[in-house]
XYZ file of C-alpha atoms in Angstrom:
758
model
C -0.117 0.039 -0.105
C 2.696 2.446 1.110
C 4.700 1.558 -2.167
C 1.542 2.272 -4.421
C 1.134 5.655 -2.745
C 4.723 6.571 -3.083
C 4.868 5.747 -6.817
C 1.678 7.702 -7.279
C 3.084 11.017 -5.860
C 6.025 10.442 -8.181
C 3.652 10.172 -11.155
C 1.689 13.263 -10.041
C 4.705 15.155 -9.402
C 6.277 14.470 -12.850
C 2.939 15.215 -14.430
C 2.752 18.388 -12.545
C 6.169 19.635 -13.862
C 5.450 18.448 -17.294
C 2.286 20.545 -17.036
C 3.865 23.681 -16.133
C 6.215 23.420 -18.851
C 3.849 22.706 -21.475
C 1.769 25.619 -20.122
C 4.599 28.001 -20.886
C 4.967 26.445 -24.327
C 1.275 26.476 -25.500
C 1.270 30.258 -24.251
C 3.732 31.035 -27.219
C 1.741 29.038 -29.868
C 0.757 31.376 -32.988
C -2.140 30.769 -35.371
C -1.947 30.584 -38.709
C -4.172 30.396 -42.254
C -2.100 30.168 -45.105
C -4.216 29.124 -48.220
C -1.367 28.109 -50.119
C -0.600 25.414 -47.600
C -4.073 23.811 -49.231
C -1.981 23.377 -52.276
C -1.507 19.792 -53.208
C 2.306 18.913 -52.064
C 4.841 17.427 -54.378
C 2.226 17.650 -57.267
C 3.309 18.724 -60.641
C 0.310 21.053 -60.959
C 1.516 22.829 -57.989
C 5.262 22.934 -59.298
C 3.654 24.297 -62.631
C 1.856 27.182 -61.127
C 4.797 27.980 -58.963
C 7.181 28.384 -61.900
C 4.062 30.002 -63.933
C 3.774 32.781 -61.158
C 7.576 33.406 -61.448
C 6.991 34.274 -65.214
C 4.315 36.454 -64.665
C 2.817 37.495 -61.068
C 0.515 35.895 -58.427
C -3.023 35.671 -58.852
C -4.103 36.545 -55.188
C -2.078 39.219 -54.194
C -4.709 41.744 -54.522
C -7.048 43.936 -52.601
C -10.264 45.482 -53.574
C -12.270 48.359 -51.898
C -15.824 48.530 -53.294
C -18.046 51.635 -52.488
C -21.593 51.879 -53.116
C -23.598 55.412 -53.843
C -27.448 54.190 -53.768
C -28.156 57.036 -56.154
C -25.351 56.516 -58.883
C -21.659 56.997 -58.643
C -21.828 59.634 -61.109
C -22.100 62.294 -58.331
C -19.290 64.741 -58.047
C -19.261 64.624 -54.311
C -18.855 60.987 -54.127
C -16.232 60.972 -56.682
C -14.227 63.403 -55.117
C -14.099 61.274 -51.974
C -13.186 58.047 -54.009
C -10.146 59.895 -55.843
C -8.854 61.352 -52.449
C -9.248 58.006 -50.948
C -7.513 56.299 -54.173
C -4.602 58.818 -53.453
C -4.370 57.896 -50.010
C -4.437 54.251 -50.384
C -1.561 54.428 -52.544
C 0.520 55.723 -49.621
C -0.364 52.576 -47.582
C 2.623 50.683 -46.672
C 3.152 47.275 -49.098
C 0.663 48.813 -51.804
C 2.216 48.807 -54.915
C -0.516 50.025 -56.991
C -4.083 51.514 -56.515
C -6.380 52.470 -59.339
C -9.715 53.457 -59.090
C -12.333 54.768 -61.621
C -11.304 58.430 -61.444
C -7.708 57.285 -62.125
C -8.074 54.881 -64.873
C -6.395 56.348 -68.032
C -7.500 56.400 -71.580
C -3.868 56.612 -73.842
C -4.502 58.030 -76.944
C -1.973 58.984 -79.725
C -2.397 62.702 -81.301
C -3.264 62.377 -84.841
C -1.591 65.570 -85.730
C 1.536 65.474 -83.642
C 2.579 62.001 -83.074
C 2.699 62.067 -79.304
C 1.111 60.463 -76.763
C -1.601 61.712 -74.053
C -3.567 60.439 -71.070
C -6.507 61.447 -69.606
C -8.852 59.895 -67.244
C -11.840 57.666 -68.606
C -14.055 59.566 -65.955
C -12.856 63.135 -64.946
C -14.589 63.868 -61.797
C -13.571 67.549 -61.797
C -16.120 68.174 -64.600
C -19.740 67.073 -63.672
C -21.050 68.714 -66.889
C -19.433 65.867 -68.866
C -20.559 62.977 -66.812
C -23.135 61.869 -69.385
C -20.644 61.800 -72.157
C -18.214 59.751 -69.939
C -20.540 57.383 -68.583
C -21.857 56.788 -71.952
C -18.252 56.034 -73.356
C -17.359 53.915 -70.192
C -20.763 51.442 -70.927
C -20.404 51.402 -74.348
C -16.706 50.347 -74.534
C -17.362 47.973 -71.574
C -13.923 47.304 -70.888
C -13.990 48.726 -67.209
C -17.503 47.310 -66.309
C -16.873 44.466 -63.646
C -13.429 45.828 -62.627
C -13.964 49.355 -61.964
C -17.834 49.971 -62.423
C -20.709 47.921 -61.774
C -23.228 47.034 -64.259
C -25.850 48.968 -62.469
C -23.873 52.118 -62.051
C -24.149 52.240 -58.191
C -20.946 50.652 -57.288
C -17.223 51.470 -58.040
C -14.120 49.497 -57.073
C -10.601 50.500 -56.294
C -8.122 47.818 -57.310
C -4.893 47.328 -55.752
C -1.878 44.980 -55.711
C 0.296 44.486 -52.938
C 3.706 43.231 -52.248
C 3.687 39.550 -53.551
C 4.424 36.617 -50.715
C 3.379 38.900 -47.670
C 3.960 36.986 -44.467
C 1.021 36.703 -42.459
C 1.580 39.536 -39.637
C 2.379 41.976 -42.621
C -1.044 41.134 -44.259
C -2.589 41.707 -41.148
C -1.061 44.984 -40.973
C -2.211 45.656 -44.351
C -5.677 44.904 -43.786
C -5.589 46.904 -40.841
C -4.067 50.253 -42.523
C -6.711 49.766 -45.284
C -9.709 49.235 -43.138
C -8.523 52.446 -41.081
C -8.172 54.352 -44.087
C -11.593 53.483 -45.652
C -13.650 53.311 -42.462
C -11.992 55.852 -39.983
C -10.429 58.373 -42.232
C -12.811 58.443 -45.026
C -15.865 57.300 -43.427
C -16.882 54.644 -45.650
C -18.711 52.591 -43.149
C -20.335 50.280 -45.636
C -17.511 49.660 -47.768
C -16.454 46.236 -49.132
C -13.114 45.057 -48.571
C -12.093 42.073 -50.358
C -8.671 40.385 -50.294
C -6.254 37.649 -49.173
C -5.072 40.028 -46.283
C -8.416 40.473 -44.938
C -9.242 36.995 -45.622
C -6.172 35.709 -43.668
C -6.860 37.940 -40.656
C -10.429 37.219 -40.532
C -9.800 33.318 -40.641
C -7.162 33.525 -37.894
C -9.766 35.529 -35.772
C -12.257 33.421 -36.188
C -10.020 30.111 -35.316
C -9.016 31.872 -32.040
C -12.772 32.507 -31.025
C -13.702 29.011 -32.155
C -10.843 27.137 -30.275
C -12.006 28.689 -27.025
C -15.849 28.341 -27.700
C -15.161 24.731 -28.366
C -13.149 23.847 -25.673
C -15.611 25.460 -23.251
C -18.736 23.975 -24.711
C -16.820 20.655 -25.041
C -15.979 20.791 -21.219
C -19.331 21.761 -20.094
C -21.193 18.854 -22.179
C -18.473 16.361 -21.084
C -18.981 17.304 -17.397
C -22.699 16.810 -17.713
C -22.402 13.643 -19.266
C -20.065 12.157 -16.743
C -22.134 13.408 -13.905
C -25.165 11.575 -15.212
C -22.712 8.517 -15.865
C -20.831 8.428 -12.266
C -23.043 10.733 -10.310
C -19.685 11.588 -8.500
C -17.607 14.833 -8.686
C -14.578 12.570 -9.101
C -15.997 10.699 -11.846
C -16.149 14.026 -13.521
C -12.679 15.409 -12.283
C -10.393 12.437 -13.188
C -11.515 11.905 -16.707
C -11.628 15.630 -17.560
C -7.740 15.998 -15.850
C -6.491 13.490 -18.373
C -8.097 14.831 -21.596
C -7.193 18.406 -20.629
C -3.541 17.120 -19.950
C -3.642 15.298 -23.411
C -4.635 18.626 -25.134
C -2.109 20.470 -23.396
C 0.988 18.065 -23.978
C -0.241 17.592 -27.526
C -0.097 21.785 -28.270
C 3.192 21.777 -26.311
C 4.608 19.060 -28.609
C 3.339 21.106 -31.690
C 5.201 24.272 -30.307
C 8.449 22.178 -29.824
C 8.205 21.028 -33.468
C 7.418 24.701 -34.847
C 3.772 23.651 -35.831
C 1.248 26.865 -35.512
C -2.490 26.384 -35.163
C -4.311 26.557 -38.632
C -8.016 26.100 -39.622
C -7.607 22.273 -39.261
C -5.790 22.258 -35.760
C -8.972 24.282 -34.350
C -10.981 21.508 -33.896
C -8.253 19.247 -32.296
C -8.822 20.200 -28.654
C -12.364 19.317 -29.216
C -11.525 15.819 -30.783
C -8.891 14.750 -28.286
C -11.425 16.104 -25.603
C -14.043 13.602 -26.688
C -12.050 10.735 -28.149
C -9.600 10.544 -25.301
C -12.349 10.477 -22.785
C -13.139 6.633 -23.829
C -10.327 4.867 -21.986
C -10.862 6.652 -18.915
C -14.509 6.168 -18.994
C -14.043 2.410 -19.479
C -11.547 1.909 -16.592
C -13.774 3.930 -14.085
C -16.655 1.938 -15.089
C -14.647 -1.287 -14.597
C -13.266 -0.064 -11.259
C -16.844 0.607 -9.974
C -17.767 -2.753 -10.882
C -15.200 -4.120 -8.820
C -15.713 -2.059 -5.911
C -19.265 -3.356 -6.140
C -18.219 -6.962 -6.237
C -16.424 -6.150 -2.971
C -12.545 -5.757 -3.848
C -10.429 -3.327 -1.871
C -9.592 -0.112 -3.674
C -6.180 -0.635 -4.886
C -6.871 -4.447 -6.039
C -10.100 -3.043 -7.680
C -7.998 -0.630 -9.583
C -5.442 -3.164 -10.488
C -7.932 -5.650 -11.638
C -9.554 -3.278 -13.834
C -6.504 -2.154 -15.760
C -5.530 -6.109 -16.168
C -8.990 -7.028 -17.571
C -9.373 -4.240 -20.132
C -5.770 -3.354 -20.699
C -5.664 -5.179 -24.159
C -8.994 -3.570 -25.160
C -8.192 -0.264 -24.166
C -4.865 -0.790 -25.995
C -6.563 -1.878 -29.256
C -9.175 1.020 -28.940
C -6.208 3.627 -28.665
C -4.204 2.263 -31.452
C -7.261 1.849 -33.703
C -8.515 5.312 -33.250
C -5.073 6.391 -33.815
C -4.797 4.644 -37.150
C -8.183 6.186 -37.948
C -6.425 9.755 -37.924
C -3.018 8.558 -39.107
C -4.476 7.414 -42.564
C -4.865 10.915 -43.116
C -0.743 11.480 -43.123
C -0.710 10.007 -46.768
C -2.787 13.112 -47.668
C -0.899 15.413 -50.245
C -2.413 18.562 -48.464
C -0.285 19.400 -45.691
C -2.897 20.854 -42.909
C -4.817 17.402 -43.422
C -1.663 15.357 -42.844
C -0.506 17.452 -40.174
C -3.894 17.206 -38.328
C -3.751 13.373 -38.630
C -0.335 13.318 -37.112
C -1.043 15.548 -34.337
C -4.436 14.111 -33.237
C -2.945 10.598 -33.318
C -0.486 11.706 -30.895
C -3.102 13.401 -28.581
C -5.004 10.002 -28.586
C -1.990 7.994 -27.378
C -1.295 10.650 -24.884
C -4.716 10.268 -23.506
C -4.244 6.457 -23.353
C -0.927 6.972 -21.582
C -2.254 9.174 -19.022
C -5.135 7.017 -18.252
C -2.663 4.374 -17.334
C -0.715 6.672 -15.141
C -2.324 9.627 -13.770
C -5.898 8.072 -13.327
C -4.527 5.335 -10.926
C -2.279 7.673 -9.169
C -5.334 10.061 -8.379
C -7.507 7.347 -7.221
C -4.690 5.877 -4.878
C -3.724 9.366 -3.511
C -7.014 11.038 -3.296
C -9.083 7.968 -1.884
C -12.233 9.099 -3.813
C -14.880 7.841 -1.365
C -17.787 9.547 -3.272
C -17.106 7.459 -6.391
C -16.838 4.275 -4.464
C -20.151 5.247 -2.543
C -21.939 5.379 -5.688
C -20.407 2.069 -7.124
C -21.694 0.232 -4.136
C -25.092 1.181 -4.799
C -27.475 -0.453 -7.475
C -26.634 0.459 -10.729
C -29.784 2.121 -12.435
C -28.857 1.033 -15.790
C -29.178 -2.736 -15.332
C -32.942 -2.448 -15.296
C -33.045 -0.909 -18.512
C -30.416 -2.599 -20.675
C -31.771 -5.804 -19.343
C -34.984 -4.701 -20.960
C -33.270 -3.732 -24.259
C -31.427 -7.099 -24.436
C -34.396 -8.771 -24.346
C -36.229 -6.904 -26.960
C -33.218 -7.449 -29.260
C -33.111 -11.257 -28.898
C -37.104 -11.268 -29.288
C -36.708 -9.437 -32.499
C -33.602 -10.340 -33.881
C -35.313 -11.199 -37.399
C -36.813 -7.513 -37.548
C -33.186 -6.060 -36.434
C -31.458 -7.653 -39.213
C -34.326 -7.293 -41.647
C -34.399 -3.306 -40.858
C -30.746 -3.348 -41.413
C -30.876 -4.621 -44.612
C -33.449 -2.360 -45.660
C -31.744 0.517 -44.209
C -28.477 -0.566 -46.365
C -30.440 -0.595 -49.338
C -32.085 2.681 -49.023
C -28.755 3.995 -48.177
C -27.226 2.876 -51.419
C -29.901 4.700 -53.495
C -28.827 7.863 -51.334
C -24.794 7.180 -52.249
C -25.456 7.402 -55.908
C -26.877 10.925 -55.376
C -23.888 12.287 -53.592
C -22.305 15.198 -55.534
C -18.572 15.760 -55.244
C -18.027 19.538 -55.303
C -16.324 22.521 -53.345
C -16.206 26.167 -53.517
C -13.285 28.655 -52.548
C -15.038 29.702 -49.662
C -16.755 26.430 -48.794
C -15.860 26.669 -45.149
C -17.599 29.941 -44.342
C -21.272 29.898 -43.827
C -23.678 32.345 -46.045
C -23.971 34.556 -43.025
C -20.567 35.390 -42.560
C -19.264 38.705 -43.757
C -16.540 37.758 -45.655
C -18.615 35.528 -47.504
C -21.216 38.150 -47.799
C -18.501 40.522 -49.420
C -17.519 37.635 -51.926
C -21.214 37.230 -52.918
C -21.399 40.893 -53.488
C -18.548 40.842 -55.896
C -19.768 38.073 -58.075
C -23.265 39.988 -58.174
C -22.013 43.286 -58.847
C -18.288 42.750 -60.449
C -16.464 40.151 -62.064
C -16.225 37.970 -58.836
C -13.205 36.896 -56.615
C -12.619 33.297 -57.826
C -8.937 33.816 -59.833
C -8.605 32.395 -63.373
C -5.308 31.642 -64.895
C -4.668 30.106 -68.327
C -1.153 29.751 -69.899
C -0.369 28.774 -73.380
C 2.925 27.506 -74.246
C 3.801 28.684 -77.846
C 6.912 26.827 -79.610
C 10.071 28.520 -79.731
C 9.511 29.444 -83.478
C 5.963 30.889 -83.134
C 5.852 34.769 -82.926
C 2.955 35.806 -80.965
C 2.580 39.151 -82.443
C 2.030 37.379 -86.003
C -1.394 38.027 -87.456
C -2.469 34.922 -87.819
C -1.506 33.788 -84.169
C -2.924 36.998 -82.590
C -6.207 36.036 -84.511
C -6.200 32.803 -82.600
C -5.339 34.578 -79.181
C -8.321 36.904 -79.794
C -10.447 34.147 -80.680
C -9.572 32.344 -77.425
C -9.824 35.480 -75.424
C -13.439 36.220 -76.734
C -14.166 32.640 -76.001
C -13.144 32.596 -72.240
C -15.103 35.870 -71.918
C -18.295 34.925 -73.736
C -18.592 31.114 -73.176
C -16.417 30.366 -70.156
C -17.517 33.516 -68.036
C -13.949 35.077 -67.344
C -14.834 38.584 -66.215
C -11.992 41.464 -65.863
C -10.223 39.790 -68.609
C -6.595 40.462 -68.930
C -4.470 39.156 -72.119
C -2.276 39.892 -75.037
C -5.223 40.303 -77.449
C -6.877 42.831 -74.865
C -3.906 44.727 -74.984
C -3.524 44.789 -78.586
C -7.118 45.842 -78.901
C -6.573 48.495 -76.627
C -3.217 49.743 -77.944
C -4.919 49.817 -81.992
C -7.300 52.023 -80.491
C -4.998 54.239 -78.811
C -2.831 54.498 -81.892
C -5.924 55.641 -83.991
C -6.846 58.658 -82.117
C -8.874 56.825 -79.807
C -11.791 55.850 -81.979
C -13.618 52.875 -80.519
C -14.022 51.273 -84.024
C -10.276 50.382 -84.037
C -10.686 48.498 -80.792
C -9.762 45.262 -82.729
C -6.947 43.145 -83.879
C -5.645 44.488 -87.065
C -5.111 42.351 -90.043
C -2.087 43.981 -91.587
C 1.540 43.199 -90.741
C 2.685 46.875 -90.705
C -0.253 47.710 -88.305
C 0.580 44.778 -85.791
C 4.413 45.673 -86.061
C 3.549 49.450 -84.785
C 1.153 48.077 -82.125
C 4.339 45.524 -80.947
C 6.553 48.469 -80.774
C 4.291 50.385 -78.753
C 3.724 47.809 -76.194
C 7.428 47.449 -75.781
C 7.964 50.945 -75.072
C 9.563 51.351 -71.748
C 6.189 52.863 -70.041
C 4.296 49.815 -71.320
C 6.821 47.207 -71.248
C 5.889 46.192 -67.543
C 2.185 45.777 -68.240
C 2.707 43.816 -71.584
C 5.175 41.627 -69.666
C 2.234 40.493 -67.325
C 0.579 38.704 -70.300
C 3.572 37.886 -72.720
C 7.062 36.312 -71.401
C 8.934 36.448 -74.000
C 12.102 34.517 -72.559
C 9.645 31.486 -72.175
C 7.284 32.307 -75.145
C 4.346 32.007 -72.667
C 1.034 33.815 -73.064
C -1.276 34.617 -70.234
C -5.116 34.672 -69.964
C -6.159 36.187 -66.594
C -9.475 37.237 -64.811
C -11.873 36.624 -62.346
C -14.814 34.304 -62.301
C -17.927 33.567 -60.031
C -17.571 30.708 -57.400
C -19.737 28.416 -58.516
C -17.802 25.085 -57.621
C -15.164 22.726 -58.950
C -17.742 20.509 -60.652
C -18.774 23.234 -63.021
C -15.282 24.658 -63.812
C -14.296 20.972 -64.619
C -16.952 20.589 -67.379
C -15.644 24.176 -68.562
C -12.309 23.097 -68.999
C -13.084 19.978 -70.931
C -15.097 22.095 -73.276
C -12.175 25.005 -73.513
C -9.673 22.024 -74.298
C -11.916 20.825 -77.022
C -12.303 24.646 -78.166
C -8.641 25.212 -78.356
C -8.118 21.949 -80.285
C -10.830 23.154 -82.975
C -10.105 26.657 -83.210
C -6.687 27.663 -82.074
C -4.330 25.043 -83.531
C -0.993 26.939 -82.711
C -2.474 27.211 -79.068
C -2.778 23.344 -78.167
C -0.426 23.358 -75.337
C -2.228 25.106 -72.561
C -2.492 24.784 -68.816
C -5.352 25.931 -66.784
C -3.459 26.769 -63.456
C -3.690 29.215 -60.711
C -4.771 29.317 -56.824
C -8.323 28.537 -57.217
C -7.632 25.379 -59.793
C -5.140 24.187 -57.492
C -7.425 24.391 -54.291
C -10.094 22.591 -56.802
C -7.495 19.981 -57.321
C -6.585 19.334 -53.860
C -10.162 18.524 -53.198
C -10.360 16.131 -56.046
C -7.303 14.294 -54.756
C -8.794 14.170 -51.215
C -12.034 12.843 -52.413
C -10.833 10.341 -54.678
C -8.232 9.146 -52.331
C -10.999 8.990 -49.315
C -11.886 5.294 -50.398
C -8.508 4.175 -50.330
C -7.493 5.705 -47.137
C -10.685 4.135 -45.681
C -9.612 0.685 -47.048
C -6.134 1.241 -45.554
C -7.603 1.956 -42.106
C -10.173 -0.956 -42.371
C -7.383 -3.395 -43.337
C -4.895 -2.204 -40.790
C -7.510 -2.498 -38.064
C -8.728 -5.679 -39.313
C -5.097 -7.064 -39.564
C -4.406 -5.735 -35.947
C -7.255 -7.216 -34.644
C -6.798 -10.580 -36.299
C -2.818 -10.733 -35.147
C -3.943 -9.954 -31.504
C -6.342 -12.221 -30.873
C -5.008 -14.700 -33.375
C -8.560 -15.480 -34.754
C -9.561 -14.662 -38.382
C -13.094 -14.349 -36.982
C -12.129 -11.277 -35.208
C -11.640 -9.203 -38.268
C -15.248 -9.570 -39.933
C -16.926 -9.106 -36.496
C -15.018 -5.854 -35.973
C -15.168 -4.440 -39.467
C -18.569 -5.228 -40.618
C -20.735 -3.623 -37.590
C -18.882 -0.284 -37.978
C -18.898 -0.180 -41.903
C -22.795 -0.222 -41.678
C -23.166 3.242 -39.993
C -20.685 4.769 -42.494
C -22.742 3.321 -45.640
C -26.178 4.765 -43.764
C -24.749 8.467 -43.210
C -23.497 8.408 -46.640
C -26.538 7.806 -47.999
C -28.123 10.431 -45.710
C -25.770 12.959 -47.131
C -26.916 11.996 -50.756
C -30.429 12.603 -49.591
C -29.731 15.678 -47.727
C -27.814 17.043 -50.768
C -24.476 17.380 -48.523
C -21.739 17.560 -50.995
C -18.456 15.404 -50.640
C -15.445 17.672 -50.416
C -12.464 18.058 -47.966
C -14.618 18.352 -44.653
C -16.775 15.308 -45.532
C -14.275 13.247 -46.950
C -12.033 12.936 -43.858
C -14.959 12.181 -41.589
C -15.224 8.611 -42.550
C -11.778 7.461 -41.440
C -11.945 9.531 -38.133
C -15.495 8.015 -37.364
C -14.252 4.366 -38.413
C -11.549 4.657 -35.971
C -13.427 5.873 -33.265
C -16.581 3.704 -33.665
C -14.655 0.471 -33.782
C -13.513 1.125 -30.313
C -16.974 -0.162 -28.930
C -16.890 -3.435 -30.849
C -13.378 -4.011 -29.314
C -14.759 -3.612 -25.786
C -17.410 -5.798 -26.254
C -15.967 -8.535 -27.990
C -12.934 -8.465 -25.715
C -15.383 -8.583 -22.667
C -17.134 -11.562 -24.053
C -13.975 -13.374 -25.095
C -12.457 -12.694 -21.371
C -15.885 -14.284 -19.775
C -15.929 -17.195 -22.128
C -12.290 -17.587 -21.279
C -13.377 -17.625 -17.540
C -15.817 -20.604 -18.250
C -18.964 -18.797 -18.790
C -21.606 -19.817 -21.260
C -22.058 -18.093 -24.301
C -25.634 -16.370 -23.211
C -24.108 -15.155 -19.704
C -21.169 -13.582 -21.585
C -23.343 -11.562 -23.768
C -25.704 -10.532 -21.233
C -22.993 -9.687 -18.836
C -21.263 -7.786 -21.360
C -24.478 -6.044 -22.628
C -24.977 -4.942 -18.993
C -21.518 -3.556 -18.039
C -19.390 -2.681 -21.208
C -22.853 -1.619 -22.853
C -23.283 1.143 -20.385
C -19.593 2.266 -20.714
C -20.198 2.181 -24.618
C -23.396 4.172 -24.151
C -21.511 6.827 -21.965
C -18.688 7.197 -24.289
C -20.713 7.570 -27.210
C -22.991 10.221 -25.595
C -19.709 11.850 -24.730
C -18.151 11.753 -28.178
C -21.491 12.641 -29.968
C -22.092 15.220 -27.640
C -18.442 16.553 -27.842
C -18.475 16.660 -31.812
C -22.010 18.007 -31.952
C -20.386 21.194 -30.378
C -18.668 21.769 -33.473
C -21.796 22.463 -35.329
C -21.766 25.945 -33.907
C -19.063 27.009 -36.056
C -18.859 29.651 -38.772
C -16.973 27.247 -40.723
C -18.700 24.763 -42.654
C -16.199 22.352 -42.898
C -16.073 22.183 -39.085
C -19.779 22.132 -39.034
C -20.110 18.996 -41.065
C -17.194 17.237 -39.247
C -19.197 17.712 -36.083
C -22.705 16.838 -37.623
C -21.662 13.902 -39.516
C -19.243 12.154 -36.953
C -21.825 12.585 -34.060
C -24.319 11.018 -36.185
C -22.411 8.331 -37.240
C -21.102 7.409 -33.920
C -24.652 7.518 -32.665
C -25.728 5.132 -35.184
C -22.662 3.065 -34.778
C -23.887 2.845 -30.885
C -27.292 1.847 -31.968
C -25.999 -1.077 -34.276
C -23.196 -2.248 -31.825
C -26.048 -2.903 -29.056
C -28.290 -4.396 -31.562
C -26.147 -6.497 -34.058
C -23.131 -7.572 -32.386
C -25.029 -9.263 -29.557
C -26.851 -11.173 -32.291
C -23.697 -11.680 -34.175
C -21.791 -13.172 -31.205
C -24.608 -15.793 -30.450
C -24.527 -16.908 -33.800
C -20.540 -17.075 -34.566
C -19.196 -17.794 -31.193
C -20.848 -21.414 -31.047
C -17.589 -23.436 -30.864
C -16.165 -21.527 -28.229
C -18.928 -21.323 -26.029
C -19.602 -25.148 -26.113
C -15.607 -25.708 -25.026
C -16.201 -22.993 -22.152
C -19.331 -24.647 -20.857
C -17.547 -28.005 -20.327
């Protein structure tokens, strides 16, 4: 007794020191959201885009300020403020270019003297010319959707900022722009759109939700634990274990240099609810042994001894469910799998160290007193088991019917994603993006690169004609707004060289005219902007613009049509590559969804192999696997009927849910085998397991489902679906564990039960 007490104090002391050190490390953790981390890692498409970006420019280093005037933008007072704001924004740190509607210039060659002069398309200082200016702007159409909205009630100031800004500088940039627009100039209802703002709002939301999830999970868990154990110690001990698991995991993240990203915000909640399972099973078994008359230390020793294999297997299988995500070529998903599995294993380790130490040192009498009273679960579970055995045919028939119906639902699942799929429609950032899609050219970047052969001159009239054909197709058929290409540059240059007459905004046919335009575009003052559409060293053409964010599936079909169009109408432009930020984000979703089945099969195979090796019985493989595939099939069917698309957030839930759900099966089968090994008959083993382990299964599933369901309060749709679908899957899994598994055991454990009865 004294030996156990001293050892327990040593364990508590070591854990206390580690807790203090971990607290210091966690206080230094930083939050980060870098959308480029969601690009596919080590992928040719990513490598191509990075090289393409070096040839031209980044497609996402922009910032847009949209201002509305309900009576129309052609108002002298409003435009005067807009022009002053435009000039002030040019002075903001890291802004390299800022152009608004009052400063976009029309460059024209003087037909008499040959020189070039420029003037704004809209001169805000001469209201008497507003009618003529607006007519010219809207008839030309070049700047509609870029600087002017089609309804004439909104304008946009388009800015470019320093490429590759780090998170802190992005935060500062957004703060500076917001201060200038809102505080200095009083545009309270302005719409601010850009990567700098998006990253900051994501980080702020991640911080807020991380705290919210921990608090809500703690409250829910305390409630479930108290209902289960009716004891303060029954709440305190499991809570200490999971809180320490979270703390140690996050401290480890700091040690290896991992920041908290979007995926990591749900890590504490997942560890909180998943890590609770082993301690609940241990405490439940401990209370059973106390009830049977064992002394405290003997009871805790026997509890650990009797379920150590089951708890080890549940920790391993849950960790495997998360670890299969490590094969994702999307870094945040891969990291999420690694660190969550570490947290699960830490919770297991703490269950076998700090839990017995607390029981031995603290001697929680209230926990023992409750254990000695009659367990109110017994009567309810006994009635439930009787109903299951009496209606086993209906149970099996109903299961088969559900699977058939679910198969129809699975066929209706849509595989799709949006750029801002993570945000709910009510979020301000999502509303700003929606506004841009309705009033302007949208926010989804579009990038197309055409690789020309070395001997092909893009300024040859026949090549320019093909370039223009493709540019028009992209604008009219593909839906690209704010179109920017070499043909657009040539059209505008031809107009400028012909006294600004609109009828000359076309691709010229004669060589001498094209040569004159080429010389104009390669002038010192035009060279930089021309370089953004044509890279002479690599003989590459760029077609860029913005799109509405209507989903990957839509643009995949458009890309097929685009390839067919180029092959038929642009024979010299056939080597083309759709690329860019949006394309890569679509690609990573496609990869993740495509790999979902393989990852799940890997998880199922490894877990089945572990069960077969540990128990040295091949029957344990289907007995463990099949009952836990049923809820995944049913939830997939629900997704299909409910119209929930398959994407990043919804594809990873299957691996996670399977790794967690299989825990209850392991505990149930392990307990049955233990009782059979003690010479009990088959029926007694199932009944006893259902009464004891069944209670722990219900409690842990309530905790797990309740904990995961807290994620539905998230502003991130991805997090919302993780919470909704996993909690739903676990609850369905529990129902099948308590109905199908007893029937399966009674059916398939015949030979072993006969040997045990002798």
